[in-house]
Amino acid sequence: MLSVPAVAPAQDTPTEREAAREVLKKMDALEKSLDVPALVARLAGPNAARDQVVARAKQLMDTELLALADDIATHPEIGFEEKRSVQKLTDYLRKHDFSVELGTGGLSTAFIAKFRRNNGSPTLGVILEYDALRGTKGPFHGDQHSAQGPVGMAAAIAMAEYLDRTRAPGSVVVYGTPGEEMMPPNAKTVMHEAHAFDGADVIVRSHASSQTSRPAHGFGTCCLNIVGAKYTFSGAPTHQMTPWNGRNALEAVIHFFENIDGVRASIRPEARIQGIITEGGSAPNVVPDRTVADFYIRYPDEVYLQQVVEFVDNAAKAAALATGTKVKIDHYGKDLDGVSVATLGELGFAYMKQFGATGVNPEPGKPQGFEETGSVSRDIPGIGITAQSSTWSNHTYEMDADNLKEIGHKGFTIDAEAMAAMLFDFATHEDYRAAVKKEFDGIKALFGEYQTALKKVYIVPNVPDPQ
Ligand SMILES: [Zn+2]
């Protein structure tokens, strides 16, 4: 799901930029007060203990975990069916003294693994993903989630061993999060609502990328805010030669699409309303009594998105009314803006370069959370580490092939090293933790101010009753 455009303003529309003006000024002042470049220069400088942790992460990758990444890459499993992958990952974690609890939030391929000799705070969280893409030729790892488990485990185990060996305070928790490419359910949101991530002070995750990059500080998402919505129409079946004896749910769903097209001009142009008909009837001689349409409704911000969703819902209700059918509306999931902080993003970027990452994009990408739902990354600071691991774009067969090649292996190893180094710095420098917290809390508050400003802009016009 991750993608990083080359030029990346935080706000996508003139209206948003206007609403964000004051907020961005304050964010600028916050960033200046943190002096991130000086902080990064100090942390990324020589440190023998950190280098040991990084070397251990690399050793785990070289000796065992790249092979495991290859194995998962060649046995792809789609979201919520990642049984074999989860078995391999949790076996490895158990072998390295992690206790594993499966079925987090009622999702059978979700898990939480805690190091057995955890020693208080800070709690370092690592997200693993492992679902493959759904393809016409079967599942494939064209987004390289196959490597995320091994990469995250290398960093987590290296860091847990360090804390254990030195008896330094700190805990390591690994979160197995299924179905990143699927909605519903939105696995991380479900897990978050089940309090899976409670107590984490920071969360790191890796992701495949065709360039080495980091997000700018702020709030945002890669691919617009999304509401997933399903519309189920019910009618009454009858012979197509006497259709007046039934009610046609196919006519209803066709009207629904036409109704949406009929009001597109009244909706702000940045909206994307994309739907498919997943059920359209079973036989041409029977009036269809059940049809289903599945939509992703997108807008750059979640405030106006609510108005767009209302337009679409009303289009469905009108279609049902016009055809004498009934409609059930299910808003089954959403992906919203997340928060990204420079204190984590810039340090991770410095480490990726230090460890030899290729295809470096010098400019920060668009602000975005470290996970796609925005639910976790709004509450817990974190970073997605993305060293170049392919020359192809995400979700391609070519990126899948790179899983097993030098460019993939190199990128994954650098991801593991950078994540290990960041967890080390976070655990061992109290002032760094304070800086991350200050930036995160500040940006989160400003995000709230931005949303309040947007609510003032997106007025809903007064429509009087007809005289
Ligand atoms: Zn992905």
Coordinates of C-alpha atoms and ligand atoms in Angstrom, one line a residue:
M1 CA 0.0 0.0 0.0
L2 CA 2.9 2.2 0.6
S3 CA 4.0 4.7 -2.1
V4 CA 6.1 7.8 -1.9
P5 CA 5.6 10.5 -4.5
A6 CA 8.7 12.5 -5.5
V7 CA 7.2 15.9 -4.8
A8 CA 5.0 15.7 -1.7
P9 CA 3.2 18.6 -0.2
A10 CA 1.5 17.7 3.1
Q11 CA -1.8 19.2 2.0
D12 CA -3.4 18.2 -1.4
T13 CA -5.9 20.9 -2.1
P14 CA -5.9 24.7 -2.0
T15 CA -8.6 24.6 0.7
E16 CA -6.5 22.3 2.9
R17 CA -3.4 24.5 2.5
E18 CA -5.4 27.5 3.5
A19 CA -6.8 25.7 6.6
A20 CA -3.4 24.5 7.5
R21 CA -1.6 27.8 7.3
E22 CA -1.4 28.6 11.0
V23 CA -0.9 25.0 12.0
L24 CA 2.1 24.7 9.7
K25 CA 3.6 27.8 11.2
K26 CA 3.4 26.4 14.6
M27 CA 4.7 23.0 13.4
D28 CA 7.7 24.8 11.9
A29 CA 8.4 26.5 15.3
L30 CA 8.1 23.1 17.0
E31 CA 10.6 21.5 14.6
K32 CA 13.1 24.4 15.0
S33 CA 13.0 24.0 18.8
L34 CA 13.9 20.3 18.4
D35 CA 16.9 20.9 16.1
V36 CA 16.6 17.4 14.6
P37 CA 19.7 17.6 12.4
A38 CA 21.9 18.1 15.5
L39 CA 20.1 15.4 17.4
V40 CA 20.6 13.0 14.5
A41 CA 24.3 13.8 14.0
R42 CA 24.9 13.1 17.7
L43 CA 22.9 9.8 17.8
A44 CA 24.2 8.4 14.5
G45 CA 27.9 9.1 15.5
P46 CA 30.2 6.4 16.8
N47 CA 28.8 4.0 19.4
A48 CA 30.4 0.6 20.0
A49 CA 27.4 -0.8 21.9
R50 CA 25.0 0.1 19.1
D51 CA 27.2 -1.3 16.5
Q52 CA 27.2 -4.6 18.3
V53 CA 23.4 -4.7 18.3
V54 CA 23.4 -3.8 14.6
A55 CA 26.0 -6.5 13.8
R56 CA 23.8 -9.1 15.6
A57 CA 20.8 -8.1 13.6
K58 CA 22.8 -8.5 10.4
Q59 CA 24.2 -11.8 11.5
L60 CA 20.7 -13.1 12.1
M61 CA 19.7 -12.0 8.6
D62 CA 22.8 -13.5 7.0
T63 CA 22.7 -16.9 8.7
E64 CA 19.0 -17.6 9.0
L65 CA 16.5 -14.9 8.3
L66 CA 17.1 -14.1 4.7
A67 CA 16.5 -17.7 4.0
L68 CA 13.3 -17.5 6.0
A69 CA 12.3 -14.4 3.9
D70 CA 13.0 -16.4 0.7
D71 CA 10.9 -19.3 2.1
I72 CA 7.9 -17.0 2.9
A73 CA 8.3 -15.3 -0.5
T74 CA 8.0 -18.6 -2.3
H75 CA 5.0 -19.7 -0.2
P76 CA 2.7 -16.7 -0.5
E77 CA -0.5 -16.6 1.5
I78 CA -3.1 -13.9 1.2
G79 CA -4.5 -11.8 4.0
F80 CA -6.0 -13.6 7.0
E81 CA -4.9 -17.0 5.5
E82 CA -1.2 -16.6 6.5
K83 CA -1.1 -19.8 8.6
R84 CA 2.2 -21.2 7.4
S85 CA 4.0 -17.9 7.5
V86 CA 2.8 -17.2 11.0
Q87 CA 3.8 -20.7 12.1
K88 CA 7.4 -20.1 10.8
L89 CA 7.7 -16.7 12.4
T90 CA 6.3 -17.6 15.8
D91 CA 8.4 -20.8 15.9
Y92 CA 11.5 -18.6 15.4
L93 CA 10.4 -16.1 18.1
R94 CA 9.7 -18.9 20.6
K95 CA 13.2 -20.3 19.9
H96 CA 14.6 -16.9 20.8
D97 CA 12.8 -16.7 24.1
F98 CA 9.6 -14.9 23.1
S99 CA 6.2 -15.9 24.5
V100 CA 3.6 -16.0 21.7
E101 CA -0.1 -15.3 22.0
L102 CA -2.1 -16.0 18.8
G103 CA -5.5 -14.7 17.8
T104 CA -5.1 -11.0 18.8
G105 CA -8.4 -9.2 18.5
G106 CA -10.1 -12.4 17.3
L107 CA -8.0 -12.5 14.1
S108 CA -6.6 -16.0 13.8
T109 CA -3.3 -15.0 12.1
A110 CA -2.6 -12.0 14.4
F111 CA -0.2 -12.4 17.3
I112 CA 1.7 -10.7 20.0
A113 CA 5.1 -12.0 21.1
K114 CA 6.9 -10.7 24.2
F115 CA 10.5 -11.3 25.1
R116 CA 10.4 -13.5 28.2
R117 CA 12.9 -11.4 30.2
N118 CA 11.4 -8.0 29.5
N119 CA 12.5 -5.4 32.0
G120 CA 10.0 -2.5 32.3
S121 CA 9.9 0.6 30.2
P122 CA 10.5 1.9 27.6
T123 CA 8.5 -0.6 25.5
L124 CA 9.9 -1.1 22.0
G125 CA 7.3 -2.3 19.5
V126 CA 8.0 -4.0 16.2
I127 CA 5.3 -4.6 13.6
L128 CA 5.6 -7.7 11.3
E129 CA 3.4 -8.1 8.2
Y130 CA 3.3 -11.3 6.1
D131 CA 0.3 -11.2 3.7
A132 CA 0.7 -11.7 0.0
L133 CA -1.2 -9.8 -2.7
R134 CA -4.2 -11.3 -4.4
G135 CA -3.2 -11.9 -8.1
T136 CA -5.0 -13.4 -11.1
K137 CA -2.3 -16.1 -11.1
G138 CA -2.6 -16.7 -7.4
P139 CA -1.1 -15.0 -4.4
F140 CA 2.3 -13.4 -4.9
H141 CA 4.7 -11.3 -2.7
G142 CA 4.8 -8.3 -5.1
D143 CA 4.9 -6.0 -2.1
Q144 CA 7.6 -7.9 -0.3
H145 CA 5.7 -8.4 3.0
S146 CA 7.4 -11.8 2.9
A147 CA 10.6 -10.1 4.3
Q148 CA 9.0 -7.9 6.9
G149 CA 8.7 -10.7 9.5
P150 CA 12.3 -11.8 9.3
V151 CA 13.5 -8.1 9.2
G152 CA 11.5 -7.1 12.2
M153 CA 12.5 -10.3 14.1
A154 CA 16.2 -9.6 13.5
A155 CA 15.9 -6.1 15.0
A156 CA 13.7 -7.3 17.9
I157 CA 15.9 -10.2 18.9
A158 CA 19.2 -8.3 18.6
M159 CA 17.7 -5.6 20.9
A160 CA 16.1 -8.0 23.3
E161 CA 19.5 -9.8 23.7
Y162 CA 21.2 -6.5 24.3
L163 CA 18.8 -5.4 27.1
D164 CA 19.0 -8.9 28.6
R165 CA 22.8 -9.0 28.5
T166 CA 23.3 -5.5 30.0
R167 CA 20.2 -5.6 32.3
A168 CA 19.3 -2.2 30.9
P169 CA 15.6 -1.2 31.4
G170 CA 13.4 -1.9 28.5
S171 CA 11.0 -4.4 26.9
V172 CA 10.6 -5.7 23.4
V173 CA 7.2 -6.6 22.0
V174 CA 6.5 -8.0 18.5
Y175 CA 3.1 -7.5 16.8
G176 CA 2.1 -9.9 14.0
T177 CA -0.4 -7.9 12.0
P178 CA -2.2 -9.8 9.2
G179 CA -3.9 -8.7 6.0
E180 CA -2.3 -5.3 5.3
E181 CA -3.7 -5.4 1.8
M182 CA -7.2 -6.3 2.9
M183 CA -10.2 -4.4 4.2
P184 CA -12.3 -5.5 6.0
P185 CA -11.4 -6.1 8.6
N186 CA -8.8 -3.5 9.1
A187 CA -6.5 -5.7 11.1
K188 CA -4.4 -3.0 12.9
T189 CA -7.5 -1.0 13.8
V190 CA -9.1 -4.2 15.2
M191 CA -6.0 -5.0 17.1
H192 CA -5.7 -1.5 18.4
E193 CA -9.3 -1.5 19.6
A194 CA -8.5 -4.7 21.4
H195 CA -5.7 -2.8 23.2
A196 CA -2.9 -4.9 21.5
F197 CA -0.6 -1.9 21.2
D198 CA -1.2 -0.4 24.6
G199 CA 2.0 0.4 26.4
A200 CA 4.2 0.7 23.4
D201 CA 6.4 3.8 23.5
V202 CA 7.6 3.5 20.0
I203 CA 6.8 1.2 17.0
V204 CA 9.0 0.4 14.1
R205 CA 8.1 -1.4 10.9
S206 CA 9.9 -2.1 7.5
H207 CA 8.3 -1.9 4.1
A208 CA 9.5 -2.6 0.5
S209 CA 10.4 0.4 -1.6
S210 CA 11.9 1.2 -4.9
Q211 CA 13.8 4.0 -3.3
T212 CA 15.3 4.7 0.1
S213 CA 13.1 7.3 1.6
R214 CA 11.5 8.7 4.7
P215 CA 8.3 10.7 5.3
A216 CA 8.4 14.3 6.3
H217 CA 7.1 15.2 9.8
G218 CA 3.4 16.0 10.0
F219 CA 0.2 14.2 9.3
G220 CA -1.0 12.6 6.1
T221 CA -1.4 9.3 4.2
C222 CA 0.1 7.9 1.1
C223 CA -3.2 7.4 -0.9
L224 CA -6.0 9.6 0.4
N225 CA -8.3 9.0 3.4
I226 CA -10.6 6.1 2.6
V227 CA -14.0 4.8 3.8
G228 CA -14.7 1.3 2.6
A229 CA -18.5 0.8 2.2
K230 CA -20.7 -2.1 1.1
Y231 CA -24.2 -1.6 -0.3
T232 CA -26.5 -4.6 -0.3
F233 CA -29.8 -4.3 -2.2
S234 CA -32.7 -6.7 -1.6
G235 CA -35.7 -7.1 -3.9
A236 CA -38.2 -9.8 -4.7
P237 CA -37.6 -12.5 -7.3
T238 CA -40.1 -13.3 -10.1
H239 CA -40.1 -14.5 -13.7
Q240 CA -38.5 -11.9 -16.0
M241 CA -41.6 -12.2 -18.2
T242 CA -43.8 -10.9 -15.3
P243 CA -41.3 -8.5 -13.6
W244 CA -44.1 -6.4 -12.1
N245 CA -44.6 -9.3 -9.7
G246 CA -41.1 -8.8 -8.2
R247 CA -38.7 -6.0 -7.3
N248 CA -35.4 -5.8 -9.2
A249 CA -32.3 -5.3 -7.1
L250 CA -30.1 -5.1 -10.2
E251 CA -32.0 -2.1 -11.4
A252 CA -31.4 -0.6 -8.0
V253 CA -27.6 -1.1 -8.1
I254 CA -27.5 0.3 -11.6
H255 CA -29.4 3.4 -10.5
F256 CA -27.1 3.7 -7.6
F257 CA -24.0 4.1 -9.9
E258 CA -26.0 6.5 -12.1
N259 CA -27.0 8.5 -9.1
I260 CA -23.4 8.9 -8.0
D261 CA -22.4 10.0 -11.5
G262 CA -25.3 12.4 -11.4
V263 CA -23.9 14.4 -8.5
R264 CA -20.2 14.2 -9.1
A265 CA -20.3 17.9 -10.2
S266 CA -21.6 18.8 -6.7
I267 CA -18.8 17.1 -5.0
R268 CA -15.3 18.6 -4.6
P269 CA -13.1 17.4 -7.6
E270 CA -10.4 15.8 -5.5
A271 CA -12.9 13.0 -4.4
R272 CA -12.4 9.5 -5.8
I273 CA -15.5 7.3 -5.6
Q274 CA -14.7 3.9 -7.0
G275 CA -17.0 0.9 -6.8
I276 CA -17.6 -2.5 -8.3
I277 CA -20.6 -4.8 -8.4
T278 CA -19.7 -8.0 -6.6
E279 CA -23.1 -9.6 -6.9
G280 CA -25.5 -8.8 -9.8
G281 CA -28.0 -11.7 -9.9
S282 CA -27.8 -15.3 -10.8
A283 CA -29.8 -15.9 -14.0
P284 CA -31.3 -13.8 -16.8
N285 CA -34.8 -15.3 -16.5
V286 CA -35.1 -14.5 -12.8
V287 CA -35.5 -10.9 -11.5
P288 CA -32.4 -10.5 -9.3
D289 CA -33.5 -10.1 -5.7
R290 CA -30.0 -9.5 -4.3
T291 CA -27.2 -7.3 -5.5
V292 CA -24.1 -6.0 -3.8
A293 CA -21.7 -3.1 -4.6
D294 CA -18.4 -2.5 -2.9
F295 CA -16.9 1.0 -2.8
Y296 CA -13.7 2.8 -1.7
I297 CA -14.7 6.4 -1.1
R298 CA -11.6 8.6 -1.0
Y299 CA -10.8 12.2 -0.2
P300 CA -7.6 13.9 0.8
D301 CA -8.9 14.7 4.3
E302 CA -11.3 12.9 6.6
V303 CA -13.5 15.9 7.4
Y304 CA -14.8 16.5 3.9
L305 CA -14.7 12.7 3.3
Q306 CA -17.8 12.5 5.6
Q307 CA -19.8 14.7 3.2
V308 CA -18.7 12.5 0.2
V309 CA -19.8 9.4 2.1
E310 CA -23.2 11.0 2.8
F311 CA -23.6 11.7 -1.0
V312 CA -22.9 8.1 -1.8
D313 CA -25.1 6.7 0.9
N314 CA -28.0 8.9 -0.2
A315 CA -27.4 7.8 -3.8
A316 CA -28.0 4.2 -2.6
K317 CA -31.1 5.1 -0.6
A318 CA -32.5 7.0 -3.5
A319 CA -31.9 4.0 -5.8
A320 CA -33.7 1.7 -3.4
L321 CA -36.6 4.1 -3.1
A322 CA -36.9 4.5 -6.8
T323 CA -37.0 0.8 -7.5
G324 CA -39.1 -0.4 -4.5
T325 CA -36.1 -2.3 -3.1
K326 CA -34.3 -2.0 0.2
V327 CA -30.6 -1.3 0.9
K328 CA -28.3 -2.1 3.7
I329 CA -25.3 0.1 4.1
D330 CA -22.1 -1.1 5.8
H331 CA -19.2 1.2 6.4
Y332 CA -16.8 -1.6 7.0
G333 CA -13.4 0.1 7.4
K334 CA -11.3 3.2 6.9
D335 CA -7.8 4.3 6.3
L336 CA -7.0 7.8 7.7
D337 CA -4.1 10.2 8.1
G338 CA -1.4 9.1 10.4
V339 CA 1.3 11.1 12.2
S340 CA 5.0 11.0 11.3
V341 CA 7.8 12.6 13.3
A342 CA 11.2 13.8 12.0
T343 CA 13.0 12.7 15.2
L344 CA 12.4 9.1 14.1
G345 CA 12.2 9.6 10.3
E346 CA 15.5 11.5 10.0
L347 CA 17.4 9.2 12.3
G348 CA 16.2 6.2 10.4
F349 CA 17.1 7.8 7.1
A350 CA 20.6 8.6 8.4
Y351 CA 21.1 5.0 9.4
M352 CA 19.9 3.6 6.1
K353 CA 22.4 5.7 4.3
Q354 CA 25.1 4.8 6.8
F355 CA 24.5 1.1 6.2
G356 CA 24.8 1.5 2.5
A357 CA 21.3 1.9 1.2
T358 CA 20.9 2.6 -2.6
G359 CA 18.5 4.6 -4.6
V360 CA 18.4 7.4 -2.0
N361 CA 15.7 10.1 -2.5
P362 CA 17.2 13.1 -0.7
E363 CA 13.9 14.9 -0.3
P364 CA 11.5 13.8 2.5
G365 CA 8.3 12.2 1.2
K366 CA 4.8 13.1 2.1
P367 CA 4.0 12.9 5.9
Q368 CA 2.4 9.6 6.7
G369 CA 2.0 7.2 9.5
F370 CA 4.1 4.0 9.9
E371 CA 1.0 1.9 9.2
E372 CA -1.8 2.3 6.7
T373 CA -4.8 2.7 8.9
G374 CA -3.8 5.8 10.7
S375 CA -5.4 4.5 13.8
V376 CA -2.2 3.3 15.6
S377 CA 0.2 5.9 14.2
R378 CA -2.0 8.6 15.7
D379 CA -1.7 7.2 19.2
I380 CA 1.9 5.8 19.2
P381 CA 5.0 7.4 17.6
G382 CA 6.8 5.2 15.2
I383 CA 8.5 4.9 11.8
G384 CA 8.3 2.8 8.7
I385 CA 11.9 2.0 7.5
T386 CA 12.1 1.8 3.7
A387 CA 15.5 1.0 2.2
Q388 CA 15.5 0.3 -1.5
S389 CA 14.7 -3.4 -2.0
S390 CA 13.7 -3.4 -5.6
T391 CA 14.1 -1.3 -8.8
W392 CA 10.4 -1.9 -9.6
S393 CA 7.3 -0.3 -8.2
N394 CA 5.2 -1.9 -5.5
H395 CA 2.7 -4.6 -6.3
T396 CA 4.5 -5.9 -9.4
Y397 CA 5.8 -9.4 -10.4
E398 CA 9.2 -7.8 -10.8
M399 CA 9.2 -6.6 -7.2
D400 CA 8.3 -10.2 -6.2
A401 CA 11.2 -11.5 -8.2
D402 CA 13.5 -9.1 -6.4
N403 CA 12.6 -10.8 -3.1
L404 CA 15.2 -13.5 -3.9
K405 CA 17.8 -11.2 -5.5
E406 CA 20.8 -9.3 -4.2
I407 CA 18.9 -6.0 -4.3
G408 CA 16.1 -7.4 -2.1
H409 CA 18.4 -9.1 0.3
K410 CA 20.6 -6.0 0.6
G411 CA 17.6 -3.7 1.3
F412 CA 16.1 -6.1 3.9
T413 CA 19.4 -6.4 5.7
I414 CA 19.7 -2.6 5.8
D415 CA 16.1 -2.3 7.1
A416 CA 16.9 -4.7 9.9
E417 CA 20.1 -2.9 10.8
A418 CA 18.5 0.6 10.8
M419 CA 15.6 -0.7 12.9
A420 CA 18.0 -2.3 15.4
A421 CA 20.0 1.0 15.6
M422 CA 16.9 3.1 16.2
L423 CA 15.5 0.8 18.9
F424 CA 18.9 0.9 20.6
D425 CA 18.9 4.8 20.5
F426 CA 15.4 5.0 21.8
A427 CA 16.0 2.6 24.7
T428 CA 19.4 4.1 25.8
H429 CA 18.9 7.8 25.4
E430 CA 16.3 9.4 27.7
D431 CA 16.7 12.8 26.0
Y432 CA 15.9 11.2 22.6
R433 CA 12.8 9.6 23.9
A434 CA 11.7 13.0 25.3
A435 CA 12.4 14.7 22.0
V436 CA 10.3 12.1 20.1
K437 CA 7.5 12.5 22.6
K438 CA 7.6 16.3 22.5
E439 CA 7.4 16.2 18.7
F440 CA 4.7 13.6 18.5
D441 CA 2.5 15.2 21.1
G442 CA 2.9 18.6 19.4
I443 CA 2.1 17.3 15.9
K444 CA -0.9 15.4 17.2
A445 CA -2.3 18.5 18.9
L446 CA -1.7 20.5 15.7
F447 CA -3.5 17.8 13.7
G448 CA -6.5 18.4 16.0
E449 CA -6.3 22.1 15.3
Y450 CA -6.1 21.4 11.5
Q451 CA -9.2 19.3 11.6
T452 CA -11.1 22.0 13.6
A453 CA -10.0 24.5 10.9
L454 CA -11.3 22.2 8.1
K455 CA -14.6 21.8 9.8
K456 CA -15.1 25.6 9.5
V457 CA -14.3 25.5 5.8
Y458 CA -16.4 22.6 4.7
I459 CA -19.8 24.2 5.4
V460 CA -22.9 22.2 4.6
P461 CA -25.3 24.6 2.7
N462 CA -28.7 25.3 4.2
V463 CA -31.4 23.8 2.1
P464 CA -34.8 25.3 3.0
D465 CA -38.0 23.3 2.8
P466 CA -39.8 23.9 -0.5
Q467 CA -42.6 26.5 -0.3
Ligands
ZN1 ZN 2.4 -3.2 1.7

